Amino acid sequence: MSATRYTYLGPEGTFTEAALRTLPEAATRELVPMVSVPAALDAVRNGEAAAALVPIENSVEGGVTATLDELASGTPLMIYREVVLPIAFALLVRPGTKLSEVKTVTGHPVAQPQVRKWLRANLPDAVWESAASNADGARLVQEGRFDAAFAGEFAAATYGLEALVTEIHDAENAETRFVLVGRPARPAAPTGADKTSVVLWLGDDHPGALLELLQEFAVRGVNLMLIQSRPTGAGIGNYCFAVDAEGHIADRRVGEALMGLKRICPNVRFLGSYPRAGVAVEDVRPLRTGTSDEDFMTASDWLARAQDGRA
């Protein structure tokens, strides 16, 4: 395995690369762009890279399905860190192009919902065609295959383009969350401001099946930050659920919730416990009464005494 190589959704000039370069260790790693999320993750699975940074969620459209599906299937991987990056697009064109001359536009499929209103107001007749990434869209504009691409303004210099319009976003304060993914290992120690990610499969479809999963978290005071259903590929109506929960697997409330889920789910895939991006310990909401590690230990000691006739 190359311990010094990180892959990311490329080519050069993507928001993913910009997010990766915010990590301190990126300065000492070989950063290798890949053509797709599966390719970036497969490089980790195959031992060609130590880790990969890929997008997993944005504040406009929710989960990035390509990443969620890859993490839910294939050889297991683990999330070790997350990065949250503010997102604003620029309309990149070949030098000298006027807005009235833009008839075809491109960008990553996740970008389209984030600029749809702007497109309708400013380029209502432009034809959209998706690209593998926003930076790949910029490359296609450079090659003359499209008139304009929605990408980060920083990508203009890489592809010899200019930003015709900047700060394009339909939603104020739009953000995308990226995750650093590696091969499974022991999670880092809890920080007090952590997140745990899992994928859950229902045993069978019956009334209240999803509620039973959610109750394992609720009764232990574990707050859910994301839950998204994804088809398993086994036929209509067969779904798994990607879940992000507050806390660390080493926290008693989280660990016991996961044990409860393992008892009722045919499959539980642990995707990692890792620090929440941009959240300090003092910003974490206080735990509900009865859900701290001390509360769980007190209850466990009481049970032991009861079993010994000392309660």
PDB file of C-alpha atoms in Angstrom:
ATOM      1  CA  MET A   1       0.000   0.000   0.000  1.00  0.00           C
ATOM      2  CA  SER A   2       1.198   3.507  -0.755  1.00  0.00           C
ATOM      3  CA  ALA A   3       1.014   5.257   2.612  1.00  0.00           C
ATOM      4  CA  THR A   4       1.759   8.637   1.054  1.00  0.00           C
ATOM      5  CA  ARG A   5      -0.865   8.637  -1.720  1.00  0.00           C
ATOM      6  CA  TYR A   6      -4.358  10.082  -1.410  1.00  0.00           C
ATOM      7  CA  THR A   7      -6.889   9.868  -4.221  1.00  0.00           C
ATOM      8  CA  TYR A   8      -9.819  12.193  -4.846  1.00  0.00           C
ATOM      9  CA  LEU A   9     -12.631  12.834  -7.321  1.00  0.00           C
ATOM     10  CA  GLY A  10     -10.828  14.568 -10.155  1.00  0.00           C
ATOM     11  CA  PRO A  11      -9.604  15.878 -12.425  1.00  0.00           C
ATOM     12  CA  GLU A  12      -7.556  18.751 -11.029  1.00  0.00           C
ATOM     13  CA  GLY A  13      -9.605  21.769 -10.025  1.00  0.00           C
ATOM     14  CA  THR A  14     -12.595  20.039  -8.375  1.00  0.00           C
ATOM     15  CA  PHE A  15     -14.164  21.168  -5.130  1.00  0.00           C
ATOM     16  CA  THR A  16     -13.040  17.783  -3.792  1.00  0.00           C
ATOM     17  CA  GLU A  17      -9.420  18.708  -4.428  1.00  0.00           C
ATOM     18  CA  ALA A  18      -9.979  22.065  -2.731  1.00  0.00           C
ATOM     19  CA  ALA A  19     -11.463  20.262   0.297  1.00  0.00           C
ATOM     20  CA  LEU A  20      -8.590  17.777   0.389  1.00  0.00           C
ATOM     21  CA  ARG A  21      -6.026  20.567   0.415  1.00  0.00           C
ATOM     22  CA  THR A  22      -7.549  21.939   3.636  1.00  0.00           C
ATOM     23  CA  LEU A  23      -6.211  18.869   5.486  1.00  0.00           C
ATOM     24  CA  PRO A  24      -2.775  19.512   7.049  1.00  0.00           C
ATOM     25  CA  GLU A  25      -1.405  16.140   5.913  1.00  0.00           C
ATOM     26  CA  ALA A  26      -2.254  16.897   2.270  1.00  0.00           C
ATOM     27  CA  ALA A  27       0.938  18.946   2.042  1.00  0.00           C
ATOM     28  CA  THR A  28       3.011  15.786   2.521  1.00  0.00           C
ATOM     29  CA  ARG A  29       0.934  13.397   0.384  1.00  0.00           C
ATOM     30  CA  GLU A  30       0.855  12.614  -3.315  1.00  0.00           C
ATOM     31  CA  LEU A  31      -2.638  13.733  -4.395  1.00  0.00           C
ATOM     32  CA  VAL A  32      -3.928  11.688  -7.316  1.00  0.00           C
ATOM     33  CA  PRO A  33      -7.131  12.665  -9.183  1.00  0.00           C
ATOM     34  CA  MET A  34      -9.460   9.835 -10.249  1.00  0.00           C
ATOM     35  CA  VAL A  35     -12.210   9.809 -12.858  1.00  0.00           C
ATOM     36  CA  SER A  36     -15.009   8.840 -10.462  1.00  0.00           C
ATOM     37  CA  VAL A  37     -15.937   8.169  -6.847  1.00  0.00           C
ATOM     38  CA  PRO A  38     -15.786   4.368  -7.361  1.00  0.00           C
ATOM     39  CA  ALA A  39     -12.324   4.675  -8.919  1.00  0.00           C
ATOM     40  CA  ALA A  40     -11.058   6.779  -6.001  1.00  0.00           C
ATOM     41  CA  LEU A  41     -12.371   4.268  -3.452  1.00  0.00           C
ATOM     42  CA  ASP A  42     -11.213   1.227  -5.398  1.00  0.00           C
ATOM     43  CA  ALA A  43      -7.662   2.592  -5.290  1.00  0.00           C
ATOM     44  CA  VAL A  44      -7.894   2.378  -1.492  1.00  0.00           C
ATOM     45  CA  ARG A  45      -9.411  -1.112  -1.599  1.00  0.00           C
ATOM     46  CA  ASN A  46      -6.640  -2.283  -3.933  1.00  0.00           C
ATOM     47  CA  GLY A  47      -3.870  -0.826  -1.802  1.00  0.00           C
ATOM     48  CA  GLU A  48      -2.875   1.768  -4.412  1.00  0.00           C
ATOM     49  CA  ALA A  49      -3.672   4.607  -2.003  1.00  0.00           C
ATOM     50  CA  ALA A  50      -3.872   5.057   1.754  1.00  0.00           C
ATOM     51  CA  ALA A  51      -7.063   7.114   1.645  1.00  0.00           C
ATOM     52  CA  ALA A  52      -9.527   8.840  -0.656  1.00  0.00           C
ATOM     53  CA  LEU A  53     -11.513  12.047  -0.239  1.00  0.00           C
ATOM     54  CA  VAL A  54     -14.974  11.947  -1.803  1.00  0.00           C
ATOM     55  CA  PRO A  55     -18.178  14.025  -1.518  1.00  0.00           C
ATOM     56  CA  ILE A  56     -20.938  12.442   0.538  1.00  0.00           C
ATOM     57  CA  GLU A  57     -23.587  15.119   1.230  1.00  0.00           C
ATOM     58  CA  ASN A  58     -24.574  18.608   0.165  1.00  0.00           C
ATOM     59  CA  SER A  59     -26.913  21.025   1.856  1.00  0.00           C
ATOM     60  CA  VAL A  60     -29.183  21.396  -1.193  1.00  0.00           C
ATOM     61  CA  GLU A  61     -29.767  17.865  -2.485  1.00  0.00           C
ATOM     62  CA  GLY A  62     -28.719  15.736   0.500  1.00  0.00           C
ATOM     63  CA  GLY A  63     -26.650  12.568   0.147  1.00  0.00           C
ATOM     64  CA  VAL A  64     -24.331  11.923  -2.795  1.00  0.00           C
ATOM     65  CA  THR A  65     -25.694   8.589  -3.940  1.00  0.00           C
ATOM     66  CA  ALA A  66     -22.542   7.389  -5.739  1.00  0.00           C
ATOM     67  CA  THR A  67     -20.573   7.613  -2.488  1.00  0.00           C
ATOM     68  CA  LEU A  68     -23.309   6.177  -0.267  1.00  0.00           C
ATOM     69  CA  ASP A  69     -23.762   3.195  -2.578  1.00  0.00           C
ATOM     70  CA  GLU A  70     -20.023   2.523  -2.809  1.00  0.00           C
ATOM     71  CA  LEU A  71     -19.615   2.587   0.976  1.00  0.00           C
ATOM     72  CA  ALA A  72     -22.622   0.294   1.429  1.00  0.00           C
ATOM     73  CA  SER A  73     -21.308  -2.366  -0.956  1.00  0.00           C
ATOM     74  CA  GLY A  74     -18.058  -4.045  -1.876  1.00  0.00           C
ATOM     75  CA  THR A  75     -15.056  -4.543   0.380  1.00  0.00           C
ATOM     76  CA  PRO A  76     -15.652  -2.549   3.598  1.00  0.00           C
ATOM     77  CA  LEU A  77     -14.039   0.848   4.048  1.00  0.00           C
ATOM     78  CA  MET A  78     -14.063   3.320   6.946  1.00  0.00           C
ATOM     79  CA  ILE A  79     -14.487   7.064   7.301  1.00  0.00           C
ATOM     80  CA  TYR A  80     -11.764   8.748   9.346  1.00  0.00           C
ATOM     81  CA  ARG A  81     -12.467  12.445   8.881  1.00  0.00           C
ATOM     82  CA  GLU A  82     -14.918  14.849   7.306  1.00  0.00           C
ATOM     83  CA  VAL A  83     -14.465  18.239   5.652  1.00  0.00           C
ATOM     84  CA  VAL A  84     -17.260  20.761   5.101  1.00  0.00           C
ATOM     85  CA  LEU A  85     -16.613  23.255   2.306  1.00  0.00           C
ATOM     86  CA  PRO A  86     -18.738  26.311   1.398  1.00  0.00           C
ATOM     87  CA  ILE A  87     -19.780  26.019  -2.240  1.00  0.00           C
ATOM     88  CA  ALA A  88     -20.279  28.798  -4.789  1.00  0.00           C
ATOM     89  CA  PHE A  89     -20.019  28.228  -8.519  1.00  0.00           C
ATOM     90  CA  ALA A  90     -18.520  30.288 -11.286  1.00  0.00           C
ATOM     91  CA  LEU A  91     -19.593  30.139 -14.928  1.00  0.00           C
ATOM     92  CA  LEU A  92     -16.356  29.299 -16.712  1.00  0.00           C
ATOM     93  CA  VAL A  93     -16.011  30.064 -20.426  1.00  0.00           C
ATOM     94  CA  ARG A  94     -13.305  30.334 -23.054  1.00  0.00           C
ATOM     95  CA  PRO A  95     -11.804  33.847 -23.075  1.00  0.00           C
ATOM     96  CA  GLY A  96     -13.931  36.349 -24.949  1.00  0.00           C
ATOM     97  CA  THR A  97     -17.193  34.417 -24.679  1.00  0.00           C
ATOM     98  CA  LYS A  98     -20.248  36.561 -23.917  1.00  0.00           C
ATOM     99  CA  LEU A  99     -23.193  35.415 -21.825  1.00  0.00           C
ATOM    100  CA  SER A 100     -25.493  35.723 -24.844  1.00  0.00           C
ATOM    101  CA  GLU A 101     -23.281  33.217 -26.679  1.00  0.00           C
ATOM    102  CA  VAL A 102     -23.674  30.467 -24.078  1.00  0.00           C
ATOM    103  CA  LYS A 103     -25.981  27.805 -25.535  1.00  0.00           C
ATOM    104  CA  THR A 104     -24.641  24.651 -23.854  1.00  0.00           C
ATOM    105  CA  VAL A 105     -23.544  24.226 -20.226  1.00  0.00           C
ATOM    106  CA  THR A 106     -22.157  21.366 -18.162  1.00  0.00           C
ATOM    107  CA  GLY A 107     -21.153  20.408 -14.639  1.00  0.00           C
ATOM    108  CA  HIS A 108     -21.426  17.571 -12.140  1.00  0.00           C
ATOM    109  CA  PRO A 109     -25.010  16.276 -11.676  1.00  0.00           C
ATOM    110  CA  VAL A 110     -24.922  17.419  -8.033  1.00  0.00           C
ATOM    111  CA  ALA A 111     -24.205  20.978  -9.208  1.00  0.00           C
ATOM    112  CA  GLN A 112     -27.321  21.311 -11.355  1.00  0.00           C
ATOM    113  CA  PRO A 113     -29.880  21.600  -8.511  1.00  0.00           C
ATOM    114  CA  GLN A 114     -27.655  24.221  -6.882  1.00  0.00           C
ATOM    115  CA  VAL A 115     -27.731  26.533  -9.935  1.00  0.00           C
ATOM    116  CA  ARG A 116     -31.111  25.653 -11.454  1.00  0.00           C
ATOM    117  CA  LYS A 117     -32.827  28.952 -10.568  1.00  0.00           C
ATOM    118  CA  TRP A 118     -29.862  30.994 -11.802  1.00  0.00           C
ATOM    119  CA  LEU A 119     -29.886  29.083 -15.087  1.00  0.00           C
ATOM    120  CA  ARG A 120     -33.612  29.624 -15.551  1.00  0.00           C
ATOM    121  CA  ALA A 121     -33.266  33.359 -14.899  1.00  0.00           C
ATOM    122  CA  ASN A 122     -30.101  34.017 -16.913  1.00  0.00           C
ATOM    123  CA  LEU A 123     -29.754  31.225 -19.502  1.00  0.00           C
ATOM    124  CA  PRO A 124     -33.282  29.845 -19.957  1.00  0.00           C
ATOM    125  CA  ASP A 125     -32.540  28.330 -23.368  1.00  0.00           C
ATOM    126  CA  ALA A 126     -29.177  26.775 -22.519  1.00  0.00           C
ATOM    127  CA  VAL A 127     -28.953  22.989 -22.773  1.00  0.00           C
ATOM    128  CA  TRP A 128     -27.447  21.179 -19.776  1.00  0.00           C
ATOM    129  CA  GLU A 129     -25.426  17.978 -20.061  1.00  0.00           C
ATOM    130  CA  SER A 130     -23.780  16.403 -17.020  1.00  0.00           C
ATOM    131  CA  ALA A 131     -20.038  15.808 -16.686  1.00  0.00           C
ATOM    132  CA  ALA A 132     -18.090  13.402 -14.483  1.00  0.00           C
ATOM    133  CA  SER A 133     -17.125  16.331 -12.225  1.00  0.00           C
ATOM    134  CA  ASN A 134     -17.242  20.117 -12.304  1.00  0.00           C
ATOM    135  CA  ALA A 135     -13.569  20.276 -13.236  1.00  0.00           C
ATOM    136  CA  ASP A 136     -14.120  17.722 -15.986  1.00  0.00           C
ATOM    137  CA  GLY A 137     -16.822  20.052 -17.283  1.00  0.00           C
ATOM    138  CA  ALA A 138     -14.236  22.837 -17.372  1.00  0.00           C
ATOM    139  CA  ARG A 139     -11.947  20.557 -19.387  1.00  0.00           C
ATOM    140  CA  LEU A 140     -14.763  19.887 -21.857  1.00  0.00           C
ATOM    141  CA  VAL A 141     -15.273  23.639 -22.279  1.00  0.00           C
ATOM    142  CA  GLN A 142     -11.540  24.037 -22.902  1.00  0.00           C
ATOM    143  CA  GLU A 143     -11.841  21.397 -25.642  1.00  0.00           C
ATOM    144  CA  GLY A 144     -14.749  23.268 -27.228  1.00  0.00           C
ATOM    145  CA  ARG A 145     -17.422  20.651 -26.502  1.00  0.00           C
ATOM    146  CA  PHE A 146     -19.512  23.028 -24.374  1.00  0.00           C
ATOM    147  CA  ASP A 147     -19.822  26.786 -24.145  1.00  0.00           C
ATOM    148  CA  ALA A 148     -19.650  27.008 -20.344  1.00  0.00           C
ATOM    149  CA  ALA A 149     -19.190  24.965 -17.188  1.00  0.00           C
ATOM    150  CA  PHE A 150     -20.263  25.452 -13.596  1.00  0.00           C
ATOM    151  CA  ALA A 151     -17.182  24.881 -11.447  1.00  0.00           C
ATOM    152  CA  GLY A 152     -15.082  26.507  -8.762  1.00  0.00           C
ATOM    153  CA  GLU A 153     -13.591  29.831  -9.804  1.00  0.00           C
ATOM    154  CA  PHE A 154     -10.175  28.428  -8.877  1.00  0.00           C
ATOM    155  CA  ALA A 155     -10.445  25.936 -11.770  1.00  0.00           C
ATOM    156  CA  ALA A 156     -10.350  28.666 -14.425  1.00  0.00           C
ATOM    157  CA  ALA A 157      -6.558  29.028 -14.478  1.00  0.00           C
ATOM    158  CA  THR A 158      -6.002  25.270 -14.697  1.00  0.00           C
ATOM    159  CA  TYR A 159      -8.031  25.003 -17.904  1.00  0.00           C
ATOM    160  CA  GLY A 160      -7.248  28.327 -19.529  1.00  0.00           C
ATOM    161  CA  LEU A 161     -10.756  29.670 -18.980  1.00  0.00           C
ATOM    162  CA  GLU A 162     -12.184  32.823 -17.445  1.00  0.00           C
ATOM    163  CA  ALA A 163     -14.963  33.284 -14.916  1.00  0.00           C
ATOM    164  CA  LEU A 164     -17.781  35.065 -16.722  1.00  0.00           C
ATOM    165  CA  VAL A 165     -19.979  35.128 -13.597  1.00  0.00           C
ATOM    166  CA  THR A 166     -18.969  34.298 -10.020  1.00  0.00           C
ATOM    167  CA  GLU A 167     -20.716  33.551  -6.713  1.00  0.00           C
ATOM    168  CA  ILE A 168     -23.532  31.572  -8.313  1.00  0.00           C
ATOM    169  CA  HIS A 169     -25.745  29.625  -5.905  1.00  0.00           C
ATOM    170  CA  ASP A 170     -29.485  29.246  -5.540  1.00  0.00           C
ATOM    171  CA  ALA A 171     -29.235  28.634  -1.791  1.00  0.00           C
ATOM    172  CA  GLU A 172     -27.321  30.933   0.529  1.00  0.00           C
ATOM    173  CA  ASN A 173     -24.609  29.290   2.636  1.00  0.00           C
ATOM    174  CA  ALA A 174     -24.588  26.137   0.477  1.00  0.00           C
ATOM    175  CA  GLU A 175     -22.071  23.555   1.693  1.00  0.00           C
ATOM    176  CA  THR A 176     -20.791  20.153   0.667  1.00  0.00           C
ATOM    177  CA  ARG A 177     -19.493  17.536   3.085  1.00  0.00           C
ATOM    178  CA  PHE A 178     -16.559  15.350   2.068  1.00  0.00           C
ATOM    179  CA  VAL A 179     -15.195  12.281   3.852  1.00  0.00           C
ATOM    180  CA  LEU A 180     -11.680  10.872   4.052  1.00  0.00           C
ATOM    181  CA  VAL A 181     -12.006   7.107   3.589  1.00  0.00           C
ATOM    182  CA  GLY A 182      -9.440   4.391   4.302  1.00  0.00           C
ATOM    183  CA  ARG A 183      -9.275   0.681   5.007  1.00  0.00           C
ATOM    184  CA  PRO A 184     -10.872  -0.542   8.259  1.00  0.00           C
ATOM    185  CA  ALA A 185      -8.880  -0.061  11.457  1.00  0.00           C
ATOM    186  CA  ARG A 186      -9.479   0.989  15.057  1.00  0.00           C
ATOM    187  CA  PRO A 187     -11.258   4.376  15.154  1.00  0.00           C
ATOM    188  CA  ALA A 188      -9.433   7.318  16.665  1.00  0.00           C
ATOM    189  CA  ALA A 189     -10.198   8.085  20.301  1.00  0.00           C
ATOM    190  CA  PRO A 190     -13.364  10.090  21.046  1.00  0.00           C
ATOM    191  CA  THR A 191     -13.025  13.869  20.982  1.00  0.00           C
ATOM    192  CA  GLY A 192     -16.371  14.712  22.580  1.00  0.00           C
ATOM    193  CA  ALA A 193     -17.648  16.122  19.264  1.00  0.00           C
ATOM    194  CA  ASP A 194     -17.912  13.038  17.087  1.00  0.00           C
ATOM    195  CA  LYS A 195     -20.128  11.384  14.510  1.00  0.00           C
ATOM    196  CA  THR A 196     -20.764   7.700  13.815  1.00  0.00           C
ATOM    197  CA  SER A 197     -21.856   6.413  10.399  1.00  0.00           C
ATOM    198  CA  VAL A 198     -23.480   3.049   9.664  1.00  0.00           C
ATOM    199  CA  VAL A 199     -25.491   1.330   6.957  1.00  0.00           C
ATOM    200  CA  LEU A 200     -28.462  -0.769   8.098  1.00  0.00           C
ATOM    201  CA  TRP A 201     -30.462  -3.445   6.306  1.00  0.00           C
ATOM    202  CA  LEU A 202     -34.031  -4.333   7.276  1.00  0.00           C
ATOM    203  CA  GLY A 203     -34.622  -7.970   8.122  1.00  0.00           C
ATOM    204  CA  ASP A 204     -38.057  -8.010   6.495  1.00  0.00           C
ATOM    205  CA  ASP A 205     -40.607  -5.463   5.408  1.00  0.00           C
ATOM    206  CA  HIS A 206     -43.373  -5.181   8.006  1.00  0.00           C
ATOM    207  CA  PRO A 207     -45.303  -2.344   9.685  1.00  0.00           C
ATOM    208  CA  GLY A 208     -43.007  -0.451  12.020  1.00  0.00           C
ATOM    209  CA  ALA A 209     -39.772  -2.027  10.698  1.00  0.00           C
ATOM    210  CA  LEU A 210     -38.020   1.329  10.251  1.00  0.00           C
ATOM    211  CA  LEU A 211     -39.408   2.581  13.563  1.00  0.00           C
ATOM    212  CA  GLU A 212     -37.785  -0.391  15.306  1.00  0.00           C
ATOM    213  CA  LEU A 213     -34.392   0.702  13.951  1.00  0.00           C
ATOM    214  CA  LEU A 214     -34.901   4.305  14.975  1.00  0.00           C
ATOM    215  CA  GLN A 215     -36.004   3.346  18.477  1.00  0.00           C
ATOM    216  CA  GLU A 216     -32.623   1.727  19.139  1.00  0.00           C
ATOM    217  CA  PHE A 217     -31.145   5.212  18.857  1.00  0.00           C
ATOM    218  CA  ALA A 218     -34.023   7.123  20.468  1.00  0.00           C
ATOM    219  CA  VAL A 219     -34.267   5.147  23.706  1.00  0.00           C
ATOM    220  CA  ARG A 220     -30.553   5.699  24.322  1.00  0.00           C
ATOM    221  CA  GLY A 221     -30.643   9.427  23.579  1.00  0.00           C
ATOM    222  CA  VAL A 222     -28.621   9.204  20.356  1.00  0.00           C
ATOM    223  CA  ASN A 223     -29.488  12.017  17.941  1.00  0.00           C
ATOM    224  CA  LEU A 224     -29.566  11.221  14.225  1.00  0.00           C
ATOM    225  CA  MET A 225     -28.020  13.738  11.836  1.00  0.00           C
ATOM    226  CA  LEU A 226     -28.785  11.962   8.547  1.00  0.00           C
ATOM    227  CA  ILE A 227     -30.893   9.019   7.446  1.00  0.00           C
ATOM    228  CA  GLN A 228     -31.226   8.176   3.781  1.00  0.00           C
ATOM    229  CA  SER A 229     -32.707   5.128   2.094  1.00  0.00           C
ATOM    230  CA  ARG A 230     -30.896   3.495  -0.823  1.00  0.00           C
ATOM    231  CA  PRO A 231     -32.102   0.597  -2.982  1.00  0.00           C
ATOM    232  CA  THR A 232     -30.189  -2.631  -2.413  1.00  0.00           C
ATOM    233  CA  GLY A 233     -30.532  -3.817  -6.004  1.00  0.00           C
ATOM    234  CA  ALA A 234     -32.488  -6.869  -4.859  1.00  0.00           C
ATOM    235  CA  GLY A 235     -35.802  -5.634  -6.305  1.00  0.00           C
ATOM    236  CA  ILE A 236     -38.401  -2.911  -5.840  1.00  0.00           C
ATOM    237  CA  GLY A 237     -39.027  -2.191  -2.169  1.00  0.00           C
ATOM    238  CA  ASN A 238     -35.689  -3.528  -0.911  1.00  0.00           C
ATOM    239  CA  TYR A 239     -33.748  -0.755   0.823  1.00  0.00           C
ATOM    240  CA  CYS A 240     -30.860  -0.167   3.153  1.00  0.00           C
ATOM    241  CA  PHE A 241     -30.434   2.975   5.248  1.00  0.00           C
ATOM    242  CA  ALA A 242     -27.366   5.175   5.582  1.00  0.00           C
ATOM    243  CA  VAL A 243     -27.350   6.765   9.041  1.00  0.00           C
ATOM    244  CA  ASP A 244     -25.174   9.409  10.696  1.00  0.00           C
ATOM    245  CA  ALA A 245     -25.536   9.650  14.477  1.00  0.00           C
ATOM    246  CA  GLU A 246     -24.049  11.999  17.036  1.00  0.00           C
ATOM    247  CA  GLY A 247     -21.406  10.406  19.229  1.00  0.00           C
ATOM    248  CA  HIS A 248     -18.614   7.843  19.039  1.00  0.00           C
ATOM    249  CA  ILE A 249     -18.775   4.054  19.034  1.00  0.00           C
ATOM    250  CA  ALA A 250     -16.802   4.159  22.300  1.00  0.00           C
ATOM    251  CA  ASP A 251     -19.655   6.120  23.934  1.00  0.00           C
ATOM    252  CA  ARG A 252     -21.833   3.681  25.844  1.00  0.00           C
ATOM    253  CA  ARG A 253     -25.093   5.039  24.409  1.00  0.00           C
ATOM    254  CA  VAL A 254     -23.829   4.674  20.832  1.00  0.00           C
ATOM    255  CA  GLY A 255     -22.219   1.280  21.381  1.00  0.00           C
ATOM    256  CA  GLU A 256     -25.366  -0.133  22.956  1.00  0.00           C
ATOM    257  CA  ALA A 257     -27.512   1.304  20.148  1.00  0.00           C
ATOM    258  CA  LEU A 258     -25.308  -0.473  17.612  1.00  0.00           C
ATOM    259  CA  MET A 259     -25.545  -3.725  19.568  1.00  0.00           C
ATOM    260  CA  GLY A 260     -29.321  -3.372  19.593  1.00  0.00           C
ATOM    261  CA  LEU A 261     -29.342  -2.824  15.837  1.00  0.00           C
ATOM    262  CA  LYS A 262     -27.135  -5.857  15.279  1.00  0.00           C
ATOM    263  CA  ARG A 263     -29.682  -8.003  17.110  1.00  0.00           C
ATOM    264  CA  ILE A 264     -32.559  -7.000  14.809  1.00  0.00           C
ATOM    265  CA  CYS A 265     -30.820  -6.297  11.482  1.00  0.00           C
ATOM    266  CA  PRO A 266     -29.464  -9.001   9.175  1.00  0.00           C
ATOM    267  CA  ASN A 267     -26.553  -6.723   8.354  1.00  0.00           C
ATOM    268  CA  VAL A 268     -25.009  -3.654   9.974  1.00  0.00           C
ATOM    269  CA  ARG A 269     -22.000  -2.055   8.301  1.00  0.00           C
ATOM    270  CA  PHE A 270     -19.959   0.216  10.557  1.00  0.00           C
ATOM    271  CA  LEU A 271     -18.514   3.078   8.491  1.00  0.00           C
ATOM    272  CA  GLY A 272     -16.577   4.781  11.268  1.00  0.00           C
ATOM    273  CA  SER A 273     -16.576   7.187  14.204  1.00  0.00           C
ATOM    274  CA  TYR A 274     -14.756  10.441  13.512  1.00  0.00           C
ATOM    275  CA  PRO A 275     -14.601  14.114  14.571  1.00  0.00           C
ATOM    276  CA  ARG A 276     -17.387  16.392  13.348  1.00  0.00           C
ATOM    277  CA  ALA A 277     -16.073  19.117  11.070  1.00  0.00           C
ATOM    278  CA  GLY A 278     -16.131  22.605  12.515  1.00  0.00           C
ATOM    279  CA  VAL A 279     -17.785  21.568  15.800  1.00  0.00           C
ATOM    280  CA  ALA A 280     -16.057  22.224  19.128  1.00  0.00           C
ATOM    281  CA  VAL A 281     -16.791  20.183  22.247  1.00  0.00           C
ATOM    282  CA  GLU A 282     -18.419  23.178  23.916  1.00  0.00           C
ATOM    283  CA  ASP A 283     -20.846  23.456  20.983  1.00  0.00           C
ATOM    284  CA  VAL A 284     -22.196  19.925  21.412  1.00  0.00           C
ATOM    285  CA  ARG A 285     -25.712  19.758  22.807  1.00  0.00           C
ATOM    286  CA  PRO A 286     -25.853  18.462  26.426  1.00  0.00           C
ATOM    287  CA  LEU A 287     -26.821  14.807  26.767  1.00  0.00           C
ATOM    288  CA  ARG A 288     -30.303  13.850  27.835  1.00  0.00           C
ATOM    289  CA  THR A 289     -30.557  12.733  31.463  1.00  0.00           C
ATOM    290  CA  GLY A 290     -29.709   9.058  31.798  1.00  0.00           C
ATOM    291  CA  THR A 291     -27.626   8.729  28.621  1.00  0.00           C
ATOM    292  CA  SER A 292     -24.088   9.606  29.710  1.00  0.00           C
ATOM    293  CA  ASP A 293     -21.406   6.939  30.094  1.00  0.00           C
ATOM    294  CA  GLU A 294     -21.638   7.420  33.861  1.00  0.00           C
ATOM    295  CA  ASP A 295     -25.384   6.764  33.758  1.00  0.00           C
ATOM    296  CA  PHE A 296     -24.851   3.547  31.815  1.00  0.00           C
ATOM    297  CA  MET A 297     -22.101   2.428  34.209  1.00  0.00           C
ATOM    298  CA  THR A 298     -24.295   3.142  37.227  1.00  0.00           C
ATOM    299  CA  ALA A 299     -27.119   1.091  35.732  1.00  0.00           C
ATOM    300  CA  SER A 300     -24.708  -1.741  34.899  1.00  0.00           C
ATOM    301  CA  ASP A 301     -23.347  -1.777  38.458  1.00  0.00           C
ATOM    302  CA  TRP A 302     -26.901  -1.832  39.827  1.00  0.00           C
ATOM    303  CA  LEU A 303     -27.740  -4.842  37.622  1.00  0.00           C
ATOM    304  CA  ALA A 304     -24.634  -6.708  38.811  1.00  0.00           C
ATOM    305  CA  ARG A 305     -25.580  -6.080  42.446  1.00  0.00           C
ATOM    306  CA  ALA A 306     -29.140  -7.239  41.767  1.00  0.00           C
ATOM    307  CA  GLN A 307     -27.857 -10.457  40.221  1.00  0.00           C
ATOM    308  CA  ASP A 308     -25.719 -11.006  43.330  1.00  0.00           C
ATOM    309  CA  GLY A 309     -28.631 -10.245  45.678  1.00  0.00           C
ATOM    310  CA  ARG A 310     -27.052  -6.953  46.775  1.00  0.00           C
ATOM    311  CA  ALA A 311     -29.377  -4.471  45.069  1.00  0.00           C
TER     312      ALA A 311
END
